[in-house]
mmCIF file of C-alpha atoms in Angstrom:
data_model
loop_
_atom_site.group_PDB
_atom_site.id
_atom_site.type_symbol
_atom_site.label_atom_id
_atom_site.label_comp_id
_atom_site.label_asym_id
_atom_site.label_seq_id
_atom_site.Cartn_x
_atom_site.Cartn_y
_atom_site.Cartn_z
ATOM 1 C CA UNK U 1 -10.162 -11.452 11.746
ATOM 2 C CA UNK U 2 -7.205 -11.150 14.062
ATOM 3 C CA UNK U 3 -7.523 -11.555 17.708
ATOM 4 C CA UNK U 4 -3.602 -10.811 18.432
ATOM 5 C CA UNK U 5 -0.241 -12.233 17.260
ATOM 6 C CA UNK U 6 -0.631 -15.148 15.570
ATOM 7 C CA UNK U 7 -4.390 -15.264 16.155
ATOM 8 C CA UNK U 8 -6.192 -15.203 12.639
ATOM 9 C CA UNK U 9 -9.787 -16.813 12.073
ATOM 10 C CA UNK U 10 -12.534 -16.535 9.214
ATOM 11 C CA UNK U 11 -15.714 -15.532 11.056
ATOM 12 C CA UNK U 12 -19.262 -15.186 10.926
ATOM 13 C CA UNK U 13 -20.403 -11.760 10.977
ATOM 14 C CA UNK U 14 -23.877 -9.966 10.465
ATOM 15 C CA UNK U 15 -24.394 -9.220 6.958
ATOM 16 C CA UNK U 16 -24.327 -4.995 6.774
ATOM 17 C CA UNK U 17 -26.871 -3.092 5.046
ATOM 18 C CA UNK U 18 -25.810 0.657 3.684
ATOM 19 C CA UNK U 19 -27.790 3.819 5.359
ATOM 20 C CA UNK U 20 -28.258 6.808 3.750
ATOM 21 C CA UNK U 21 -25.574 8.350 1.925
ATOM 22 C CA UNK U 22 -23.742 4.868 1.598
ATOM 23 C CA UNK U 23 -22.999 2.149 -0.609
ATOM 24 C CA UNK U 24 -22.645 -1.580 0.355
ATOM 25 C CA UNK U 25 -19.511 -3.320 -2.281
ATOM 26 C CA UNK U 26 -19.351 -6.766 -2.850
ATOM 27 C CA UNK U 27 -15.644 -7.300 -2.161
ATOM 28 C CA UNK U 28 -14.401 -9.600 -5.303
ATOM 29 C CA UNK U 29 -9.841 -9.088 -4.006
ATOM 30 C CA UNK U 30 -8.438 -8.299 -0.684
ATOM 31 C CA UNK U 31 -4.529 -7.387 -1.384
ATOM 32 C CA UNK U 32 -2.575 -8.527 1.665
ATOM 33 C CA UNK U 33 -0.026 -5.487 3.041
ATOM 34 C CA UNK U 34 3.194 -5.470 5.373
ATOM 35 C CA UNK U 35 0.870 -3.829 7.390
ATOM 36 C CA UNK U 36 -1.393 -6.488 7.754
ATOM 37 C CA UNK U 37 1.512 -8.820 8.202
ATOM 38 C CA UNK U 38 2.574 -6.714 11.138
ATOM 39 C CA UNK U 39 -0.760 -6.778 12.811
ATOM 40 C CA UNK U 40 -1.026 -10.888 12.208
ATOM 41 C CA UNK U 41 2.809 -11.928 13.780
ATOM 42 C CA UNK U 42 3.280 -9.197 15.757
ATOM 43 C CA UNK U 43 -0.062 -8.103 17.452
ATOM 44 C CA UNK U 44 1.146 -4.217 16.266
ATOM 45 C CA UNK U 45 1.613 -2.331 12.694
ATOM 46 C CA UNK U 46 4.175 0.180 14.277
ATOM 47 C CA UNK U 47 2.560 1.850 16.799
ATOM 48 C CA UNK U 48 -0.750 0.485 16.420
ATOM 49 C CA UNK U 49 -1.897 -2.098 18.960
ATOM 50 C CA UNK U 50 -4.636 -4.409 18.515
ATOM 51 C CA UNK U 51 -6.804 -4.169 21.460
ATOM 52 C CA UNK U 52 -10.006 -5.767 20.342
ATOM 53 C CA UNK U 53 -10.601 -8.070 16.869
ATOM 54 C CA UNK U 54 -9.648 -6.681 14.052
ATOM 55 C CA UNK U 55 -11.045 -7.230 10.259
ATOM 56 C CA UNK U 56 -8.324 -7.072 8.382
ATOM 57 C CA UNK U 57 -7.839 -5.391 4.796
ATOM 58 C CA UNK U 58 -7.525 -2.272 3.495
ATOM 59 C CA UNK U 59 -6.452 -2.793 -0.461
ATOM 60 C CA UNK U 60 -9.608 -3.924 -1.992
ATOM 61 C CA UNK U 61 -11.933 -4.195 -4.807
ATOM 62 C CA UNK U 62 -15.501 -4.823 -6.019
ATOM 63 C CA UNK U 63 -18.797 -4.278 -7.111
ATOM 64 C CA UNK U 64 -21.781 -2.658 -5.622
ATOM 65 C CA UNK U 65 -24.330 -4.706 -3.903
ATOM 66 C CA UNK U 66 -26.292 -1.925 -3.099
ATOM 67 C CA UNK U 67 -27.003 1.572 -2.723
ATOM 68 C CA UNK U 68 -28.261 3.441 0.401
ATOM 69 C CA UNK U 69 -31.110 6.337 0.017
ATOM 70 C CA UNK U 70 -29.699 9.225 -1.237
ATOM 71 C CA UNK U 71 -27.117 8.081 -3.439
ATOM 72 C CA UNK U 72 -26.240 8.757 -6.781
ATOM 73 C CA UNK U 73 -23.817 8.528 -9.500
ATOM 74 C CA UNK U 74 -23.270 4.317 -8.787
ATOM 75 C CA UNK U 75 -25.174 1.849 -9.590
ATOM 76 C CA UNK U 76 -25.620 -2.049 -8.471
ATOM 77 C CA UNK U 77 -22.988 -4.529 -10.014
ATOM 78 C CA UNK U 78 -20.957 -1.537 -11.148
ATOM 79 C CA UNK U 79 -17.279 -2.636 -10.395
ATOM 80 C CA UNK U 80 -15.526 0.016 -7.596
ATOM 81 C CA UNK U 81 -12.309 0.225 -5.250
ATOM 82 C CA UNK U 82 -13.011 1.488 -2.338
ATOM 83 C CA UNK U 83 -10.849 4.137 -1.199
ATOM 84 C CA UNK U 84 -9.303 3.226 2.206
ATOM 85 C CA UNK U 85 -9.629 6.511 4.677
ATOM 86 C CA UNK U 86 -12.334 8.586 5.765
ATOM 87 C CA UNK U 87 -11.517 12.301 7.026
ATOM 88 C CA UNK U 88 -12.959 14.757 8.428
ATOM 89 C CA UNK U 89 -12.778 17.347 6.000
ATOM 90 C CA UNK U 90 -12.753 20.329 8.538
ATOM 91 C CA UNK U 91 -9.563 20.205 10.384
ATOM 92 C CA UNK U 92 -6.385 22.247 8.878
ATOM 93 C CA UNK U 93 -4.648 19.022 7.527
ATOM 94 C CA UNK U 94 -8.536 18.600 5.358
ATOM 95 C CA UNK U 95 -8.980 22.205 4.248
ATOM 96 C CA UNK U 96 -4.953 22.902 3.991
ATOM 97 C CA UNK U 97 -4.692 20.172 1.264
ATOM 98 C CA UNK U 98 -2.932 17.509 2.962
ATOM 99 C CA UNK U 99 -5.960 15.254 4.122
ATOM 100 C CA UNK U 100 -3.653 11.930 4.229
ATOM 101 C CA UNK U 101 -2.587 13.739 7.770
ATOM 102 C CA UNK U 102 -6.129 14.131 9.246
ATOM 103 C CA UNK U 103 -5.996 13.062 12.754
ATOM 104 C CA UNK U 104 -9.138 12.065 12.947
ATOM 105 C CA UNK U 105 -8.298 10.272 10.047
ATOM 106 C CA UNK U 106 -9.907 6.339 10.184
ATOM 107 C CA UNK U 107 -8.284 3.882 7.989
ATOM 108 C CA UNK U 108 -9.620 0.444 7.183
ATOM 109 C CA UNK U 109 -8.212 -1.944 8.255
ATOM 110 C CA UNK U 110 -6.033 -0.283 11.178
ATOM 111 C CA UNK U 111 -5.915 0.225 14.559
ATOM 112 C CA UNK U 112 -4.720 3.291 15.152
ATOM 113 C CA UNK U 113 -8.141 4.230 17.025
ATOM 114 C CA UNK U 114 -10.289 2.273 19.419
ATOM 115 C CA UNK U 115 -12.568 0.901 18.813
ATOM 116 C CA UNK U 116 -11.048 -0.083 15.593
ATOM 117 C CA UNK U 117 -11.746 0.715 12.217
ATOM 118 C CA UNK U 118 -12.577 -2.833 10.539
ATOM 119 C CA UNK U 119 -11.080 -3.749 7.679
ATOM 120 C CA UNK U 120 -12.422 -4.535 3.870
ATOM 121 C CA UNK U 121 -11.514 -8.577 4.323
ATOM 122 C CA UNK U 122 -15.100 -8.944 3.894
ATOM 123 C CA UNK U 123 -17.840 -10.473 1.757
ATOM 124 C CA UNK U 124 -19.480 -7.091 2.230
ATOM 125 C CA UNK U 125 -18.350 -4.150 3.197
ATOM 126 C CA UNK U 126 -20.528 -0.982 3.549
ATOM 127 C CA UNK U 127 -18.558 2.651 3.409
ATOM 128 C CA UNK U 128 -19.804 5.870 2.544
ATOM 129 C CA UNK U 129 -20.558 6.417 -1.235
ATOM 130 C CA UNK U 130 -17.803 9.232 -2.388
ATOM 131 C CA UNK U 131 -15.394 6.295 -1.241
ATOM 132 C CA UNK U 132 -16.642 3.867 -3.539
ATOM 133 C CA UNK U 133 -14.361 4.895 -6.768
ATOM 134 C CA UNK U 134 -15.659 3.712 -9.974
ATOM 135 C CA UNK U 135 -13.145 1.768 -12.269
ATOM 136 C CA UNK U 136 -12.384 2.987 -15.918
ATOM 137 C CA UNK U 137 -14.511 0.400 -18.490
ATOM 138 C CA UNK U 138 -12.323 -2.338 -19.422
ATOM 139 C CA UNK U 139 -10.676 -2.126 -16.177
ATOM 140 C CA UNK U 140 -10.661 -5.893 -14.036
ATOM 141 C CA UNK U 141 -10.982 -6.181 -10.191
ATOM 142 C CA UNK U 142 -7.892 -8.263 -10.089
ATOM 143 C CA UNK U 143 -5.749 -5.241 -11.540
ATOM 144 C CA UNK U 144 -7.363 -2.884 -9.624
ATOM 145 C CA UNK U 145 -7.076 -5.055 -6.291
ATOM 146 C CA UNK U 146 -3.214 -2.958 -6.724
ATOM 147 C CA UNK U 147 -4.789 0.467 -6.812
ATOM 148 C CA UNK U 148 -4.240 1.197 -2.825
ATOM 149 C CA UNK U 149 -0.488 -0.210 -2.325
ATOM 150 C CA UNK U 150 -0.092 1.876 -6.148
ATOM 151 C CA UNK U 151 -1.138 4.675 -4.979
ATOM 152 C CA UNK U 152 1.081 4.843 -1.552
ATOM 153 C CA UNK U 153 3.814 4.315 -4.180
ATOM 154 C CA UNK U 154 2.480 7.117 -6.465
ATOM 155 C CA UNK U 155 2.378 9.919 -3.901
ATOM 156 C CA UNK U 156 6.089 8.830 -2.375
ATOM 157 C CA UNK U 157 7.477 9.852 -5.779
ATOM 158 C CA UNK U 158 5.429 13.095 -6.014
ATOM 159 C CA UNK U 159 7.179 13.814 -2.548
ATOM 160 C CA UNK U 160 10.527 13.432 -4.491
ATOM 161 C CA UNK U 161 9.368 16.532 -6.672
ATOM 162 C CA UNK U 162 10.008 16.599 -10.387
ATOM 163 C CA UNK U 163 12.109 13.493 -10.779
ATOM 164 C CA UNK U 164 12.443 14.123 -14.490
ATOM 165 C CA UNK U 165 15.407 12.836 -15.755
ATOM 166 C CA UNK U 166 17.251 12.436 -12.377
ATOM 167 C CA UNK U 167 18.932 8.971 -11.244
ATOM 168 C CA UNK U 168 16.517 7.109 -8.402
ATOM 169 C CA UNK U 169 17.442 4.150 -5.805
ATOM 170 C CA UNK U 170 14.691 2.357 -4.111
ATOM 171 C CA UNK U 171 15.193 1.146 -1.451
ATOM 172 C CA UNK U 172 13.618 -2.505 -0.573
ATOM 173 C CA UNK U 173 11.885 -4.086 -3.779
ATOM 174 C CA UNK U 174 8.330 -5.435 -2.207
ATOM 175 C CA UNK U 175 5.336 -4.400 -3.744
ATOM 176 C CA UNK U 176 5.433 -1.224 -2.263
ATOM 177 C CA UNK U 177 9.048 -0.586 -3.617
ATOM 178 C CA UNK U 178 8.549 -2.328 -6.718
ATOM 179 C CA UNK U 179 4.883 0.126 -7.526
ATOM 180 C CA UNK U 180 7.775 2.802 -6.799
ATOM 181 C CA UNK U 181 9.674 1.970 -9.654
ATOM 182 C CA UNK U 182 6.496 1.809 -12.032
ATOM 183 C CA UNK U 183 5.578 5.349 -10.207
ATOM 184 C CA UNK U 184 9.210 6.616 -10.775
ATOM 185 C CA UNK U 185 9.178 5.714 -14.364
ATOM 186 C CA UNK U 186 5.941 7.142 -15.025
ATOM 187 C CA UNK U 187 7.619 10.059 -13.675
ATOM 188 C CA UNK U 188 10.359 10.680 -16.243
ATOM 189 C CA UNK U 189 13.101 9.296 -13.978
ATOM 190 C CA UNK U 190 16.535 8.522 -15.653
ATOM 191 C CA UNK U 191 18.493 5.611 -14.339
ATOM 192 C CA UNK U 192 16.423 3.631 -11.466
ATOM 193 C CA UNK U 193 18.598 1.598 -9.185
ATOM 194 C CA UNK U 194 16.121 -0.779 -6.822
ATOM 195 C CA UNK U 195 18.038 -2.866 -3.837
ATOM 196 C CA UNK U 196 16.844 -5.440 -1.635
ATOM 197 C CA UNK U 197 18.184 -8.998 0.192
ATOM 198 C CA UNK U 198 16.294 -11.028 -1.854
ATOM 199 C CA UNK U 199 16.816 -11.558 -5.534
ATOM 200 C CA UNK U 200 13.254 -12.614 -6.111
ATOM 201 C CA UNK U 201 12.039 -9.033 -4.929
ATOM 202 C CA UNK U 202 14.675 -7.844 -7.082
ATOM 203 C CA UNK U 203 12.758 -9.833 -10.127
ATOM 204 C CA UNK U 204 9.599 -8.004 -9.168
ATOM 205 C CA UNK U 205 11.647 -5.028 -9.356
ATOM 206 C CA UNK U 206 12.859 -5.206 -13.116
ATOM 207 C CA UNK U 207 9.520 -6.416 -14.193
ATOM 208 C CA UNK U 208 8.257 -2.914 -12.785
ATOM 209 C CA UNK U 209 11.224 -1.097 -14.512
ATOM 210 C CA UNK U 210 14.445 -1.066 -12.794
ATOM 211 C CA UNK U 211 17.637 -0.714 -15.068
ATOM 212 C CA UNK U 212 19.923 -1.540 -11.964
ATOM 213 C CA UNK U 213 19.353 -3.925 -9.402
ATOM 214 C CA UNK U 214 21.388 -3.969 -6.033
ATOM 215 C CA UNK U 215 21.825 -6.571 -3.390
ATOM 216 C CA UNK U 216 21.432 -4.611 -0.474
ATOM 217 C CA UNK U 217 23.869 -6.630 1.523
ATOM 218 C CA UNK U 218 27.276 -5.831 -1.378
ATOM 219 C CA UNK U 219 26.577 -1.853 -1.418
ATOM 220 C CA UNK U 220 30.536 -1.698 -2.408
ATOM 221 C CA UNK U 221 29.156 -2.237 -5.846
ATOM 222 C CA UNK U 222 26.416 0.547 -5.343
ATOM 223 C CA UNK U 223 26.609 4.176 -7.391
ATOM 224 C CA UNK U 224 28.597 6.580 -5.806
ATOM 225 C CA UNK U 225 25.522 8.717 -5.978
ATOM 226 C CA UNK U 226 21.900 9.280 -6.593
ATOM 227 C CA UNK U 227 19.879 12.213 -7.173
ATOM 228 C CA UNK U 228 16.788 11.004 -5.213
ATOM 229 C CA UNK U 229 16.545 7.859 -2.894
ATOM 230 C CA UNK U 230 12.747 6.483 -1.550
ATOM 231 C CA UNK U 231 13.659 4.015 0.730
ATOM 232 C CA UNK U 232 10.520 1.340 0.744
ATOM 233 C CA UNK U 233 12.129 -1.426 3.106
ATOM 234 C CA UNK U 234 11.158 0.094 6.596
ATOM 235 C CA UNK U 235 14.168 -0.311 7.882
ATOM 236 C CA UNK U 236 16.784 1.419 9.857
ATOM 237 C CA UNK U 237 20.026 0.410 7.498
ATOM 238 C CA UNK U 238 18.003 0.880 4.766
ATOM 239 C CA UNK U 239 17.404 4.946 5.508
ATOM 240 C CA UNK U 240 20.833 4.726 5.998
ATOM 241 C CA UNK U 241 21.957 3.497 2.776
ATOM 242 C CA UNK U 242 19.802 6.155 1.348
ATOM 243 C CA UNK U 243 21.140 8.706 3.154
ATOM 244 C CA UNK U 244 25.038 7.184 2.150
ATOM 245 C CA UNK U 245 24.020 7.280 -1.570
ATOM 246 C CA UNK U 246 22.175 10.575 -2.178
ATOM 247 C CA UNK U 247 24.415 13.292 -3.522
ATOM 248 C CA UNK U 248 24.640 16.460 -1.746
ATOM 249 C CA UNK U 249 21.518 18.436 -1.675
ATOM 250 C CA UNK U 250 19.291 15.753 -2.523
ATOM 251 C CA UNK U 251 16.309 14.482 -1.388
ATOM 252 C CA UNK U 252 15.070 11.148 0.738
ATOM 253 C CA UNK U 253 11.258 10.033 0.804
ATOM 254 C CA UNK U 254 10.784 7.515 3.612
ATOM 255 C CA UNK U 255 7.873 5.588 2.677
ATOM 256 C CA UNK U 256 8.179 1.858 4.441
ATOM 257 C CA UNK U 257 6.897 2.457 8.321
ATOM 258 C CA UNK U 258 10.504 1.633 10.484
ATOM 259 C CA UNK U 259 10.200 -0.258 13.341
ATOM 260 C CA UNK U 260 8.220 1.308 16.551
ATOM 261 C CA UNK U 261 10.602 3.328 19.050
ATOM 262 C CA UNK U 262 13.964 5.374 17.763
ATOM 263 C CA UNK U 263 15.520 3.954 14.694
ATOM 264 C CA UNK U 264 19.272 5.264 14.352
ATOM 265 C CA UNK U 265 20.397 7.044 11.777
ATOM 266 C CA UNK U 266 23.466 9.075 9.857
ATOM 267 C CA UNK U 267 22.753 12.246 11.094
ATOM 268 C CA UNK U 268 25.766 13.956 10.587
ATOM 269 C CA UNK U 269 25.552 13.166 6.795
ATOM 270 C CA UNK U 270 22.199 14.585 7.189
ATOM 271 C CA UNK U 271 23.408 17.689 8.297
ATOM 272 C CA UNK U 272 26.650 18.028 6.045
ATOM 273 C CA UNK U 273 24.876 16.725 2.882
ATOM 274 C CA UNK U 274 22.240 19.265 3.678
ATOM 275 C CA UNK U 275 19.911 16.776 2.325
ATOM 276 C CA UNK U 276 16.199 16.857 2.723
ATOM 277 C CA UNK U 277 14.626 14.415 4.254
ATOM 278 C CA UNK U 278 10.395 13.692 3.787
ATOM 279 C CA UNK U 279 8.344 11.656 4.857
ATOM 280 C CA UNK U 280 5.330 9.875 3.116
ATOM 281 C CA UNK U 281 1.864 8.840 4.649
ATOM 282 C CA UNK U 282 -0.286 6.540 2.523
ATOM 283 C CA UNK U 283 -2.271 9.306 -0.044
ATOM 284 C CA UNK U 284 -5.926 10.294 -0.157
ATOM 285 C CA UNK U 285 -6.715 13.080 -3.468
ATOM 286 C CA UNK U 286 -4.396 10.757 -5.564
ATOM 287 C CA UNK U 287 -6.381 7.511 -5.909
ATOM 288 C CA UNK U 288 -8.601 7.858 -9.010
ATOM 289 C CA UNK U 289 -5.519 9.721 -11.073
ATOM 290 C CA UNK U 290 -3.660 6.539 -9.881
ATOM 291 C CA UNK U 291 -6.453 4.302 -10.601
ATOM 292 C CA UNK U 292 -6.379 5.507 -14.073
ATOM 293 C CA UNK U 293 -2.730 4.810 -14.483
ATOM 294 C CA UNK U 294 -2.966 1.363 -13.256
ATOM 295 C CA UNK U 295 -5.783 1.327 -16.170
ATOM 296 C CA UNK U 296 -3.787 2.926 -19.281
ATOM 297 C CA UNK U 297 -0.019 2.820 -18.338
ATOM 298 C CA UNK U 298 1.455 0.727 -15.730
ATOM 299 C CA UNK U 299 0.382 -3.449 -15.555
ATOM 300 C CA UNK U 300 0.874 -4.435 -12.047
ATOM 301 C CA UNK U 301 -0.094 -8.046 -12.883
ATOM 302 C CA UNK U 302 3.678 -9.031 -12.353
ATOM 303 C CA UNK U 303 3.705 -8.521 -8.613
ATOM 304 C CA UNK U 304 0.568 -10.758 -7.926
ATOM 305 C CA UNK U 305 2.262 -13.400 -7.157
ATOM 306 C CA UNK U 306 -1.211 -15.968 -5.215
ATOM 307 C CA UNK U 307 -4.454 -16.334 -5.062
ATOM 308 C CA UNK U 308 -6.014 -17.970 -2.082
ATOM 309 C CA UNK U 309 -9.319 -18.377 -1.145
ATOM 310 C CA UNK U 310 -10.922 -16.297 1.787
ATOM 311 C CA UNK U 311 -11.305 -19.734 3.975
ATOM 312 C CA UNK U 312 -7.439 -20.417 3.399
ATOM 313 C CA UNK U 313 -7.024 -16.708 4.598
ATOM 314 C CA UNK U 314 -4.522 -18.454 7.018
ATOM 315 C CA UNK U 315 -2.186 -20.212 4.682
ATOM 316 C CA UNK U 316 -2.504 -16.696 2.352
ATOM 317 C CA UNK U 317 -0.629 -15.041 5.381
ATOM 318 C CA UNK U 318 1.985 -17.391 5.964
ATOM 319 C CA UNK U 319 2.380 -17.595 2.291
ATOM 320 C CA UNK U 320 2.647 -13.258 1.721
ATOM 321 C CA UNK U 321 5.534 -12.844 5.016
ATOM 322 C CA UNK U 322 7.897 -15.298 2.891
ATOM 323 C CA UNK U 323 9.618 -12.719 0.872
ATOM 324 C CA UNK U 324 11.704 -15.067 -1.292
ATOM 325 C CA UNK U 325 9.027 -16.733 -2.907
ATOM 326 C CA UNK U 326 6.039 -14.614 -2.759
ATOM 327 C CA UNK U 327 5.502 -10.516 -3.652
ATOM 328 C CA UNK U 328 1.727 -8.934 -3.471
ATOM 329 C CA UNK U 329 -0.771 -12.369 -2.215
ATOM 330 C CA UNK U 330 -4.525 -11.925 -3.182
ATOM 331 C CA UNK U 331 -7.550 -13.127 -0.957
ATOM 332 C CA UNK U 332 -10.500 -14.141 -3.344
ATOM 333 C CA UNK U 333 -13.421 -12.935 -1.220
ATOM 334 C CA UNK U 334 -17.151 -13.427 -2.673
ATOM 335 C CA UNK U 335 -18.276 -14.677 -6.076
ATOM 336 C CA UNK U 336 -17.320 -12.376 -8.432
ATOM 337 C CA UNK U 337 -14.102 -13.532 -9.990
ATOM 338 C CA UNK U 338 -14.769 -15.367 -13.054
ATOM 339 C CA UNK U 339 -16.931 -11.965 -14.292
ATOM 340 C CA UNK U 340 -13.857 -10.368 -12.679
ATOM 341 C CA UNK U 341 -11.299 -11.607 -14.819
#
């Protein structure tokens, strides 16, 4: 739970009990994310202020504890990530097919709305059952503890369009960037370039499959040009460099969430590039087919770089912000792991 910047505790909360038409999971893995980062130094995830305590989490895995009335199609111990956002279904974002831009869209985890939408960092965590996304057999919570921050990455590269083929730069190698490169290889890319300041990242990236890695601070040794750029370090001079290496007529996907207010950029190269410019907002149909790739073609084991357990949730934060030494940090959260793994 955090209380504001800086201010993270384990607490003791009621144990929740699914109504109708929900399911109660057993969370087994809690992936940490920048944006939970954000929320725990800075009190903020870009525009999103915590005004009340927040449970934390929104990448997470496990197995049903049980099943409110009404629901089928699950059933106890059965092993399940829970899909992050609830929509409404109604609005023109829902019924247009673009639900990911719901505004009444609530996120776990996030606190975009008050009161806030409490996160999955959780022993238990009830949610309504269509959200509860059954794993492929074979399948282990700890791999699938990557299926939210995998699928962000998948539908950033689906916003590039039909990459088959064409060169790539990725901008910023975290886990987010680095689950880019898998996604852009998936994809059919050609040459994938990934850049960041750190060359650990930069590991993380050619175990995911970069062919050139970049130091983003030397970009006088960077291609003269790329066909797409997805720039994953949510950063001003990172959009920039993107916009700097992307041939004319290309395309930039802005995935990594830039710092709150304006963020300067190259505009006239914008405009006499004629390059389009997209942005990407986490995913919502995508997270089963991605799910299913994490099961049969892409092992994001690489990028799990700790484990800590759920009373050392404090030391797992600290740990996850130091970007030289440490890429996606697992919380181990109930009892589950040794069946897990």
């Amino acid at each position: 739970m955090i209380e504001g910047a800086g201010q993270l505790r384990v607490a003791e909360l009621p144990k929740p009990e699914p109504r109708p038409g929900e399911v109660a999971v057993d969370i087994a893995y809690g992936g940490i994310c920048g944006s939970d980062l954000h929320y725990f130094h800075d009190g903020a995830a870009g525009e999103f202020v915590i005004r009340e305590p927040l449970v934390a989490g929104h990448e997470v895995v496990g197995r049903v504890g049980a099943l409110g009335v009404g629901v089928t199609g699950l059933e106890p111990g059965q092993p399940v990530a829970v899909h992050p956002a609830q929509v409404c279904g109604e609005c023109a974002e829902c019924t247009g097919g673009r639900p990911q831009l719901c505004p009444s869209s609530r996120y776990l985890g996030s606190a975009a709305h008050f009161p806030h939408v409490q996160g999955g960092f959780t022993e238990r965590l009830v949610v309504s059952a269509d959200r509860a996304v059954p794993l492929p057999a074979g399948m282990t919570l700890r791999r699938a503890a990557l299926a939210e921050p995998f699928t962000v990455a998948h539908h950033a590269v689906k916003r590039a369009g039909d990459i088959a083929g064409k060169s790539v730069l990725v901008t910023g190698a975290g886990p987010i960037g680095s689950l880019a490169v898998a996604a852009a290889r998936q994809a059919g890319a050609g040459t994938i370039y990934a850049s960041d300041l750190t060359d650990f990242a930069l590991a993380q990236a050619k175990s995911m499959g970069a062919d050139v890695l970049l130091r983003a601070d030397q970009e006088d040794s960077w291609p003269e040009q790329v066909d797409v750029a997805i720039e994953a370090s949510g950063s001003g001079p990172g959009l920039n460099s993107c916009i700097r290496t992307v041939r004319r007529a290309g395309r930039v996907v802005q995935v990594g969430i830039l710092p709150p207010g304006m963020t300067a950029i190259l505009g006239n190269a914008l405009v006499n590039k004629e390059l389009q410019l997209h942005g990407s907002w986490r995913f919502h149909t995508e997270f089963a087919e991605a799910i299913e790739l994490l099961a049969d073609e892409i092992d994001p084991e690489p990028l799990i770089s700790h484990e800590f357990p759920l009373r050392e949730a404090l030391q797992a934060f600290r740990t996850a912000a130091d970007r030289t030494a440490a890429s996606k940090v697992l919380l181990r959260i109930g009892d589950d792991h040794e069946q897990a793994e």
